[in-house]
Amino acid sequence: MKSKILIVDDSGLARRLTRKILEEFGFEVDEASDGAQGLERYVLEQHDLVILDVVMHGMQGLDVLAKFKQLNPKLPVIILTADIQRSTRDQAKAGGASAILNKPVNKEQLGEMLSLIQSGGDAWN
């Protein structure tokens, strides 16, 4: 059975690029264009992993991360963002994100991160 991944990002281009990579890796992919829609989709579909943007219209990504962790503390969430501030990285880690990667998405980095998370490794080292 394929792992199901949810991409939550308000950029249609970012979602399409990330989806293309994930589908090449063999994952089943779902998308949401904002935090509220992402949470709703997760409740309905119970995805295995979430890829989440930080800066979005409506709910900000770190607030959405907190809600995902309330729903499922063990849910792996990868933050994918153009925000390179150290404070954002620290907040994502403190909020329970599994990893943080910079946009634009890099196929090799994302693949390595997914493998590490699926094997139970620590992506923050």
CSV table of N, CA, C and O in Angstrom, one decimal:
chain,number,residue,atom,x,y,z
A,1,MET,N,0.8,-1.2,0.0
A,1,MET,CA,0.0,0.0,0.0
A,1,MET,C,0.9,1.3,0.0
A,1,MET,O,1.8,1.4,0.8
A,2,LYS,N,0.6,2.2,-0.9
A,2,LYS,CA,1.4,3.4,-1.0
A,2,LYS,C,1.1,4.3,0.2
A,2,LYS,O,0.0,4.4,0.7
A,3,SER,N,2.2,5.0,0.7
A,3,SER,CA,2.0,6.0,1.7
A,3,SER,C,1.3,7.2,1.1
A,3,SER,O,1.5,7.6,0.0
A,4,LYS,N,0.4,7.8,2.0
A,4,LYS,CA,-0.4,9.0,1.5
A,4,LYS,C,0.2,10.2,2.1
A,4,LYS,O,0.4,10.3,3.3
A,5,ILE,N,0.6,11.2,1.3
A,5,ILE,CA,1.2,12.4,1.7
A,5,ILE,C,0.2,13.6,1.3
A,5,ILE,O,-0.3,13.7,0.2
A,6,LEU,N,0.1,14.5,2.3
A,6,LEU,CA,-0.7,15.7,2.1
A,6,LEU,C,0.2,16.9,2.0
A,6,LEU,O,1.1,17.1,2.8
A,7,ILE,N,0.1,17.7,0.9
A,7,ILE,CA,0.8,18.9,0.7
A,7,ILE,C,-0.1,20.1,1.0
A,7,ILE,O,-1.2,20.2,0.5
A,8,VAL,N,0.3,20.9,2.0
A,8,VAL,CA,-0.5,22.1,2.4
A,8,VAL,C,0.3,23.3,2.0
A,8,VAL,O,1.3,23.6,2.7
A,9,ASP,N,-0.1,24.0,1.0
A,9,ASP,CA,0.7,25.2,0.5
A,9,ASP,C,-0.2,26.1,-0.3
A,9,ASP,O,-1.0,25.6,-1.1
A,10,ASP,N,-0.2,27.4,-0.1
A,10,ASP,CA,-1.1,28.3,-0.8
A,10,ASP,C,-0.6,28.6,-2.2
A,10,ASP,O,-1.3,29.2,-3.0
A,11,SER,N,0.6,28.1,-2.6
A,11,SER,CA,1.2,28.3,-3.9
A,11,SER,C,0.9,27.1,-4.8
A,11,SER,O,1.4,26.0,-4.5
A,12,GLY,N,0.1,27.3,-5.8
A,12,GLY,CA,-0.3,26.2,-6.7
A,12,GLY,C,1.0,25.7,-7.4
A,12,GLY,O,1.1,24.4,-7.6
A,13,LEU,N,1.9,26.5,-7.8
A,13,LEU,CA,3.2,26.1,-8.4
A,13,LEU,C,4.0,25.2,-7.4
A,13,LEU,O,4.4,24.1,-7.8
A,14,ALA,N,4.1,25.6,-6.2
A,14,ALA,CA,4.8,24.8,-5.2
A,14,ALA,C,4.2,23.4,-5.0
A,14,ALA,O,4.9,22.4,-4.9
A,15,ARG,N,2.8,23.4,-4.9
A,15,ARG,CA,2.1,22.1,-4.8
A,15,ARG,C,2.4,21.2,-6.0
A,15,ARG,O,2.7,20.0,-5.8
A,16,ARG,N,2.3,21.8,-7.2
A,16,ARG,CA,2.5,21.0,-8.4
A,16,ARG,C,3.9,20.4,-8.5
A,16,ARG,O,4.1,19.2,-8.8
A,17,LEU,N,4.9,21.2,-8.1
A,17,LEU,CA,6.3,20.7,-8.2
A,17,LEU,C,6.5,19.6,-7.1
A,17,LEU,O,7.2,18.6,-7.4
A,18,THR,N,6.0,19.9,-5.9
A,18,THR,CA,6.2,18.9,-4.9
A,18,THR,C,5.4,17.6,-5.2
A,18,THR,O,6.0,16.5,-5.0
A,19,ARG,N,4.2,17.7,-5.7
A,19,ARG,CA,3.4,16.6,-6.1
A,19,ARG,C,4.2,15.7,-7.1
A,19,ARG,O,4.2,14.5,-7.0
A,20,LYS,N,4.7,16.4,-8.1
A,20,LYS,CA,5.4,15.7,-9.2
A,20,LYS,C,6.6,14.8,-8.6
A,20,LYS,O,6.7,13.6,-9.0
A,21,ILE,N,7.3,15.4,-7.7
A,21,ILE,CA,8.4,14.6,-7.1
A,21,ILE,C,7.9,13.5,-6.3
A,21,ILE,O,8.4,12.4,-6.4
A,22,LEU,N,6.9,13.7,-5.5
A,22,LEU,CA,6.4,12.7,-4.6
A,22,LEU,C,5.8,11.5,-5.4
A,22,LEU,O,6.0,10.4,-5.1
A,23,GLU,N,5.1,11.9,-6.5
A,23,GLU,CA,4.5,10.8,-7.3
A,23,GLU,C,5.6,10.0,-8.0
A,23,GLU,O,5.5,8.8,-8.2
A,24,GLU,N,6.7,10.7,-8.4
A,24,GLU,CA,7.9,9.9,-9.0
A,24,GLU,C,8.4,8.9,-8.0
A,24,GLU,O,8.9,7.9,-8.3
A,25,PHE,N,8.4,9.3,-6.7
A,25,PHE,CA,8.8,8.4,-5.6
A,25,PHE,C,7.8,7.3,-5.3
A,25,PHE,O,8.1,6.4,-4.5
A,26,GLY,N,6.6,7.4,-5.9
A,26,GLY,CA,5.6,6.4,-5.7
A,26,GLY,C,4.6,6.6,-4.6
A,26,GLY,O,3.8,5.7,-4.2
A,27,PHE,N,4.5,7.8,-4.1
A,27,PHE,CA,3.5,8.2,-3.1
A,27,PHE,C,2.2,8.5,-3.7
A,27,PHE,O,2.1,9.0,-4.8
A,28,GLU,N,1.2,8.3,-2.9
A,28,GLU,CA,-0.2,8.8,-3.2
A,28,GLU,C,-0.2,10.3,-2.6
A,28,GLU,O,0.1,10.5,-1.5
A,29,VAL,N,-0.6,11.2,-3.4
A,29,VAL,CA,-0.5,12.6,-3.0
A,29,VAL,C,-1.9,13.3,-3.0
A,29,VAL,O,-2.7,13.2,-3.9
A,30,ASP,N,-2.2,14.1,-2.0
A,30,ASP,CA,-3.3,14.9,-1.8
A,30,ASP,C,-2.9,16.4,-1.6
A,30,ASP,O,-1.7,16.6,-1.1
A,31,GLU,N,-3.7,17.4,-1.9
A,31,GLU,CA,-3.3,18.8,-1.8
A,31,GLU,C,-4.3,19.6,-1.1
A,31,GLU,O,-5.5,19.3,-1.2
A,32,ALA,N,-3.8,20.6,-0.4
A,32,ALA,CA,-4.7,21.6,0.2
A,32,ALA,C,-4.1,23.0,0.0
A,32,ALA,O,-2.9,23.1,0.1
A,33,SER,N,-4.9,24.0,-0.3
A,33,SER,CA,-4.4,25.3,-0.6
A,33,SER,C,-4.3,26.3,0.6
A,33,SER,O,-3.9,27.4,0.5
A,34,ASP,N,-4.7,25.8,1.8
A,34,ASP,CA,-4.6,26.6,3.0
A,34,ASP,C,-4.7,25.7,4.2
A,34,ASP,O,-5.0,24.5,4.1
A,35,GLY,N,-4.4,26.2,5.4
A,35,GLY,CA,-4.3,25.4,6.6
A,35,GLY,C,-5.6,24.8,7.0
A,35,GLY,O,-5.7,23.6,7.3
A,36,ALA,N,-6.7,25.5,6.9
A,36,ALA,CA,-8.0,25.0,7.3
A,36,ALA,C,-8.4,23.8,6.4
A,36,ALA,O,-8.9,22.8,6.8
A,37,GLN,N,-8.2,24.0,5.1
A,37,GLN,CA,-8.5,22.9,4.1
A,37,GLN,C,-7.6,21.7,4.4
A,37,GLN,O,-8.0,20.5,4.3
A,38,GLY,N,-6.3,21.9,4.7
A,38,GLY,CA,-5.4,20.9,5.0
A,38,GLY,C,-5.8,20.0,6.2
A,38,GLY,O,-5.8,18.8,6.2
A,39,LEU,N,-6.2,20.7,7.3
A,39,LEU,CA,-6.7,20.1,8.5
A,39,LEU,C,-7.9,19.2,8.2
A,39,LEU,O,-8.1,18.1,8.6
A,40,GLU,N,-8.9,19.8,7.4
A,40,GLU,CA,-10.1,19.1,7.0
A,40,GLU,C,-9.7,17.8,6.2
A,40,GLU,O,-10.3,16.7,6.5
A,41,ARG,N,-8.8,17.9,5.3
A,41,ARG,CA,-8.5,16.8,4.5
A,41,ARG,C,-7.8,15.7,5.3
A,41,ARG,O,-8.0,14.5,5.1
A,42,TYR,N,-6.9,16.1,6.3
A,42,TYR,CA,-6.3,15.2,7.1
A,42,TYR,C,-7.3,14.4,8.0
A,42,TYR,O,-7.2,13.2,8.1
A,43,VAL,N,-8.2,15.1,8.5
A,43,VAL,CA,-9.3,14.4,9.4
A,43,VAL,C,-10.0,13.4,8.5
A,43,VAL,O,-10.3,12.3,9.0
A,44,LEU,N,-10.3,13.7,7.3
A,44,LEU,CA,-11.0,12.8,6.4
A,44,LEU,C,-10.2,11.6,5.9
A,44,LEU,O,-10.7,10.5,5.8
A,45,GLU,N,-8.9,11.9,5.6
A,45,GLU,CA,-8.1,10.9,4.9
A,45,GLU,C,-7.0,10.2,5.8
A,45,GLU,O,-6.4,9.2,5.4
A,46,GLN,N,-6.6,10.9,6.9
A,46,GLN,CA,-5.6,10.3,7.8
A,46,GLN,C,-4.3,10.0,7.0
A,46,GLN,O,-3.8,8.9,7.0
A,47,HIS,N,-3.7,11.0,6.4
A,47,HIS,CA,-2.5,10.9,5.6
A,47,HIS,C,-1.3,10.4,6.5
A,47,HIS,O,-1.3,10.6,7.7
A,48,ASP,N,-0.3,9.8,5.9
A,48,ASP,CA,0.8,9.2,6.6
A,48,ASP,C,1.9,10.3,6.9
A,48,ASP,O,2.7,10.1,7.8
A,49,LEU,N,1.9,11.4,6.2
A,49,LEU,CA,2.9,12.4,6.3
A,49,LEU,C,2.3,13.7,5.7
A,49,LEU,O,1.5,13.7,4.8
A,50,VAL,N,2.7,14.9,6.3
A,50,VAL,CA,2.3,16.2,5.7
A,50,VAL,C,3.5,17.0,5.4
A,50,VAL,O,4.5,17.0,6.1
A,51,ILE,N,3.4,17.7,4.2
A,51,ILE,CA,4.4,18.7,3.8
A,51,ILE,C,3.7,20.0,3.9
A,51,ILE,O,2.7,20.2,3.3
A,52,LEU,N,4.2,20.9,4.7
A,52,LEU,CA,3.5,22.1,5.1
A,52,LEU,C,4.3,23.4,4.9
A,52,LEU,O,5.5,23.5,5.3
A,53,ASP,N,3.7,24.4,4.2
A,53,ASP,CA,4.3,25.7,4.0
A,53,ASP,C,4.2,26.5,5.3
A,53,ASP,O,3.3,26.2,6.1
A,54,VAL,N,5.0,27.5,5.5
A,54,VAL,CA,4.9,28.3,6.7
A,54,VAL,C,4.1,29.6,6.4
A,54,VAL,O,3.1,29.9,7.2
A,55,VAL,N,4.4,30.3,5.4
A,55,VAL,CA,3.7,31.6,5.1
A,55,VAL,C,2.6,31.3,4.2
A,55,VAL,O,2.8,31.0,3.0
A,56,MET,N,1.3,31.4,4.7
A,56,MET,CA,0.1,31.1,3.9
A,56,MET,C,-0.9,32.1,4.3
A,56,MET,O,-0.9,32.7,5.4
A,57,HIS,N,-1.9,32.3,3.4
A,57,HIS,CA,-3.1,33.1,3.7
A,57,HIS,C,-3.9,32.4,4.8
A,57,HIS,O,-3.9,31.2,4.8
A,58,GLY,N,-4.5,33.2,5.6
A,58,GLY,CA,-5.3,32.6,6.7
A,58,GLY,C,-4.4,32.1,7.8
A,58,GLY,O,-3.6,32.8,8.3
A,59,MET,N,-4.6,30.8,8.2
A,59,MET,CA,-3.7,30.3,9.2
A,59,MET,C,-2.3,30.2,8.7
A,59,MET,O,-2.0,29.7,7.7
A,60,GLN,N,-1.4,30.6,9.6
A,60,GLN,CA,0.1,30.4,9.3
A,60,GLN,C,0.5,29.0,9.5
A,60,GLN,O,-0.1,28.3,10.3
A,61,GLY,N,1.5,28.6,8.8
A,61,GLY,CA,1.9,27.2,8.9
A,61,GLY,C,2.3,26.6,10.3
A,61,GLY,O,1.9,25.5,10.6
A,62,LEU,N,2.9,27.5,11.1
A,62,LEU,CA,3.2,27.0,12.4
A,62,LEU,C,2.0,26.8,13.3
A,62,LEU,O,2.0,25.9,14.1
A,63,ASP,N,1.0,27.6,13.1
A,63,ASP,CA,-0.3,27.4,13.8
A,63,ASP,C,-1.0,26.1,13.3
A,63,ASP,O,-1.5,25.3,14.0
A,64,VAL,N,-0.9,25.8,12.0
A,64,VAL,CA,-1.4,24.6,11.4
A,64,VAL,C,-0.6,23.4,11.9
A,64,VAL,O,-1.2,22.4,12.3
A,65,LEU,N,0.7,23.5,12.0
A,65,LEU,CA,1.5,22.4,12.6
A,65,LEU,C,1.0,22.1,14.0
A,65,LEU,O,0.8,20.9,14.3
A,66,ALA,N,0.7,23.1,14.8
A,66,ALA,CA,0.2,22.8,16.2
A,66,ALA,C,-1.1,22.1,16.1
A,66,ALA,O,-1.3,21.1,16.9
A,67,LYS,N,-2.0,22.4,15.2
A,67,LYS,CA,-3.3,21.7,15.1
A,67,LYS,C,-3.1,20.3,14.7
A,67,LYS,O,-3.7,19.4,15.2
A,68,PHE,N,-2.2,20.1,13.7
A,68,PHE,CA,-1.9,18.7,13.2
A,68,PHE,C,-1.4,17.9,14.4
A,68,PHE,O,-1.8,16.7,14.6
A,69,LYS,N,-0.5,18.4,15.2
A,69,LYS,CA,0.1,17.7,16.4
A,69,LYS,C,-1.0,17.4,17.4
A,69,LYS,O,-0.9,16.4,18.1
A,70,GLN,N,-2.0,18.3,17.5
A,70,GLN,CA,-3.1,18.0,18.5
A,70,GLN,C,-3.9,16.8,18.0
A,70,GLN,O,-4.3,16.0,18.8
A,71,LEU,N,-4.1,16.8,16.7
A,71,LEU,CA,-4.8,15.7,16.1
A,71,LEU,C,-4.1,14.4,16.2
A,71,LEU,O,-4.7,13.3,16.4
A,72,ASN,N,-2.8,14.4,15.9
A,72,ASN,CA,-1.9,13.2,15.9
A,72,ASN,C,-0.5,13.6,16.3
A,72,ASN,O,0.3,14.0,15.4
A,73,PRO,N,-0.1,13.5,17.5
A,73,PRO,CA,1.2,13.9,18.0
A,73,PRO,C,2.4,13.1,17.2
A,73,PRO,O,3.5,13.6,17.1
A,74,LYS,N,2.1,12.0,16.7
A,74,LYS,CA,3.1,11.2,16.0
A,74,LYS,C,3.2,11.4,14.5
A,74,LYS,O,4.0,10.9,13.8
A,75,LEU,N,2.3,12.3,13.9
A,75,LEU,CA,2.2,12.6,12.5
A,75,LEU,C,3.5,13.3,12.1
A,75,LEU,O,3.8,14.3,12.6
A,76,PRO,N,4.2,12.7,11.1
A,76,PRO,CA,5.4,13.4,10.6
A,76,PRO,C,5.0,14.5,9.7
A,76,PRO,O,4.2,14.4,8.8
A,77,VAL,N,5.6,15.7,10.0
A,77,VAL,CA,5.3,16.9,9.2
A,77,VAL,C,6.6,17.5,8.8
A,77,VAL,O,7.5,17.8,9.6
A,78,ILE,N,6.8,17.7,7.5
A,78,ILE,CA,8.0,18.3,6.9
A,78,ILE,C,7.6,19.8,6.6
A,78,ILE,O,6.6,20.0,5.8
A,79,ILE,N,8.3,20.7,7.1
A,79,ILE,CA,8.1,22.1,6.8
A,79,ILE,C,8.9,22.4,5.5
A,79,ILE,O,10.1,22.1,5.5
A,80,LEU,N,8.2,22.9,4.5
A,80,LEU,CA,8.9,23.3,3.2
A,80,LEU,C,8.6,24.8,3.0
A,80,LEU,O,7.4,25.2,2.8
A,81,THR,N,9.6,25.6,3.1
A,81,THR,CA,9.4,27.0,3.1
A,81,THR,C,10.5,27.8,2.5
A,81,THR,O,11.7,27.4,2.4
A,82,ALA,N,10.2,29.0,2.0
A,82,ALA,CA,11.2,30.0,1.5
A,82,ALA,C,11.8,30.8,2.7
A,82,ALA,O,12.7,31.5,2.5
A,83,ASP,N,11.2,30.7,3.8
A,83,ASP,CA,11.6,31.5,5.0
A,83,ASP,C,12.8,30.8,5.6
A,83,ASP,O,12.8,29.7,6.0
A,84,ILE,N,14.0,31.5,5.6
A,84,ILE,CA,15.2,30.9,6.0
A,84,ILE,C,15.7,31.4,7.4
A,84,ILE,O,16.8,31.2,7.7
A,85,GLN,N,14.8,32.1,8.1
A,85,GLN,CA,15.2,32.7,9.4
A,85,GLN,C,15.4,31.5,10.4
A,85,GLN,O,14.7,30.5,10.4
A,86,ARG,N,16.5,31.7,11.2
A,86,ARG,CA,16.8,30.7,12.2
A,86,ARG,C,15.6,30.5,13.2
A,86,ARG,O,15.3,29.4,13.7
A,87,SER,N,14.9,31.6,13.5
A,87,SER,CA,13.8,31.6,14.4
A,87,SER,C,12.7,30.7,13.9
A,87,SER,O,12.0,30.0,14.7
A,88,THR,N,12.5,30.7,12.6
A,88,THR,CA,11.4,29.9,12.0
A,88,THR,C,11.8,28.4,12.2
A,88,THR,O,11.0,27.6,12.5
A,89,ARG,N,13.1,28.1,11.9
A,89,ARG,CA,13.6,26.7,12.1
A,89,ARG,C,13.4,26.3,13.5
A,89,ARG,O,12.9,25.2,13.8
A,90,ASP,N,13.8,27.1,14.5
A,90,ASP,CA,13.6,26.8,15.9
A,90,ASP,C,12.2,26.6,16.3
A,90,ASP,O,11.9,25.7,17.0
A,91,GLN,N,11.3,27.4,15.8
A,91,GLN,CA,9.8,27.3,16.1
A,91,GLN,C,9.3,26.0,15.5
A,91,GLN,O,8.4,25.4,16.1
A,92,ALA,N,9.7,25.7,14.3
A,92,ALA,CA,9.2,24.4,13.7
A,92,ALA,C,9.7,23.2,14.5
A,92,ALA,O,8.9,22.3,14.7
A,93,LYS,N,10.9,23.2,14.9
A,93,LYS,CA,11.4,22.1,15.7
A,93,LYS,C,10.7,22.0,17.0
A,93,LYS,O,10.2,20.9,17.4
A,94,ALA,N,10.5,23.1,17.7
A,94,ALA,CA,9.8,23.2,19.0
A,94,ALA,C,8.4,22.7,18.8
A,94,ALA,O,7.8,22.1,19.7
A,95,GLY,N,7.8,23.0,17.7
A,95,GLY,CA,6.4,22.7,17.4
A,95,GLY,C,6.2,21.2,17.0
A,95,GLY,O,5.0,20.8,16.8
A,96,GLY,N,7.2,20.5,16.8
A,96,GLY,CA,7.1,19.1,16.5
A,96,GLY,C,7.3,18.7,15.1
A,96,GLY,O,7.0,17.5,14.7
A,97,ALA,N,7.7,19.6,14.3
A,97,ALA,CA,8.0,19.3,12.9
A,97,ALA,C,9.1,18.2,12.8
A,97,ALA,O,10.0,18.2,13.6
A,98,SER,N,9.0,17.3,11.8
A,98,SER,CA,10.0,16.3,11.7
A,98,SER,C,11.3,16.8,11.0
A,98,SER,O,12.3,16.3,11.2
A,99,ALA,N,11.1,17.9,10.1
A,99,ALA,CA,12.2,18.4,9.4
A,99,ALA,C,11.8,19.7,8.8
A,99,ALA,O,10.6,20.0,8.7
A,100,ILE,N,12.7,20.5,8.3
A,100,ILE,CA,12.5,21.7,7.6
A,100,ILE,C,13.4,21.8,6.4
A,100,ILE,O,14.6,21.5,6.5
A,101,LEU,N,12.8,22.0,5.2
A,101,LEU,CA,13.5,22.1,4.0
A,101,LEU,C,13.2,23.5,3.3
A,101,LEU,O,12.1,24.0,3.4
A,102,ASN,N,14.2,24.0,2.6
A,102,ASN,CA,13.9,25.3,1.9
A,102,ASN,C,13.3,25.1,0.5
A,102,ASN,O,13.6,24.1,-0.2
A,103,LYS,N,12.5,26.1,0.1
A,103,LYS,CA,12.0,26.1,-1.3
A,103,LYS,C,13.0,26.8,-2.1
A,103,LYS,O,13.8,27.6,-1.6
A,104,PRO,N,13.1,26.5,-3.4
A,104,PRO,CA,12.3,25.5,-4.1
A,104,PRO,C,12.7,24.1,-3.7
A,104,PRO,O,13.8,23.9,-3.3
A,105,VAL,N,11.7,23.2,-3.8
A,105,VAL,CA,12.0,21.8,-3.3
A,105,VAL,C,13.1,21.2,-4.2
A,105,VAL,O,13.1,21.4,-5.4
A,106,ASN,N,13.9,20.5,-3.5
A,106,ASN,CA,15.0,19.8,-4.2
A,106,ASN,C,14.7,18.3,-4.1
A,106,ASN,O,14.5,17.7,-3.0
A,107,LYS,N,14.6,17.6,-5.2
A,107,LYS,CA,14.2,16.2,-5.3
A,107,LYS,C,15.1,15.3,-4.4
A,107,LYS,O,14.6,14.5,-3.7
A,108,GLU,N,16.4,15.5,-4.5
A,108,GLU,CA,17.3,14.6,-3.7
A,108,GLU,C,17.2,14.8,-2.2
A,108,GLU,O,17.1,13.9,-1.5
A,109,GLN,N,17.1,16.1,-1.8
A,109,GLN,CA,17.0,16.4,-0.4
A,109,GLN,C,15.6,15.9,0.1
A,109,GLN,O,15.6,15.3,1.2
A,110,LEU,N,14.6,16.1,-0.6
A,110,LEU,CA,13.3,15.6,-0.2
A,110,LEU,C,13.3,14.1,-0.1
A,110,LEU,O,12.8,13.5,0.9
A,111,GLY,N,13.8,13.4,-1.1
A,111,GLY,CA,13.9,12.0,-1.1
A,111,GLY,C,14.7,11.4,0.2
A,111,GLY,O,14.3,10.5,0.8
A,112,GLU,N,15.8,12.1,0.4
A,112,GLU,CA,16.6,11.7,1.6
A,112,GLU,C,15.8,11.9,2.9
A,112,GLU,O,15.8,11.0,3.8
A,113,MET,N,15.1,13.0,3.0
A,113,MET,CA,14.4,13.3,4.2
A,113,MET,C,13.2,12.3,4.4
A,113,MET,O,13.0,11.9,5.5
A,114,LEU,N,12.5,12.0,3.3
A,114,LEU,CA,11.4,11.1,3.4
A,114,LEU,C,11.9,9.7,3.8
A,114,LEU,O,11.3,9.0,4.7
A,115,SER,N,13.1,9.3,3.3
A,115,SER,CA,13.6,8.0,3.7
A,115,SER,C,14.0,8.0,5.1
A,115,SER,O,13.8,7.0,5.9
A,116,LEU,N,14.6,9.0,5.6
A,116,LEU,CA,15.1,9.1,7.0
A,116,LEU,C,13.9,9.1,7.9
A,116,LEU,O,13.9,8.4,8.9
A,117,ILE,N,12.9,9.8,7.6
A,117,ILE,CA,11.7,9.9,8.5
A,117,ILE,C,11.0,8.5,8.5
A,117,ILE,O,10.6,8.0,9.5
A,118,GLN,N,10.8,7.9,7.3
A,118,GLN,CA,10.2,6.6,7.3
A,118,GLN,C,10.9,5.5,8.0
A,118,GLN,O,10.3,4.6,8.5
A,119,SER,N,12.2,5.7,8.1
A,119,SER,CA,13.0,4.7,8.8
A,119,SER,C,13.1,5.0,10.3
A,119,SER,O,13.8,4.3,11.1
A,120,GLY,N,12.5,6.1,10.7
A,120,GLY,CA,12.5,6.5,12.1
A,120,GLY,C,13.7,7.3,12.6
A,120,GLY,O,13.9,7.5,13.8
A,121,GLY,N,14.5,7.8,11.6
A,121,GLY,CA,15.7,8.5,12.0
A,121,GLY,C,15.3,10.0,12.4
A,121,GLY,O,14.2,10.4,12.3
A,122,ASP,N,16.3,10.7,12.9
A,122,ASP,CA,16.2,12.0,13.4
A,122,ASP,C,16.7,13.0,12.3
A,122,ASP,O,17.9,13.0,12.0
A,123,ALA,N,15.8,13.7,11.7
A,123,ALA,CA,16.1,14.6,10.6
A,123,ALA,C,16.8,15.9,11.0
A,123,ALA,O,17.3,16.6,10.2
A,124,TRP,N,16.7,16.2,12.3
A,124,TRP,CA,17.3,17.4,12.8
A,124,TRP,C,18.8,17.4,13.1
A,124,TRP,O,19.4,18.4,13.4
A,125,ASN,N,19.4,16.2,13.0
A,125,ASN,CA,20.8,16.1,13.2
A,125,ASN,C,21.6,16.5,12.0
A,125,ASN,O,21.2,16.5,10.9
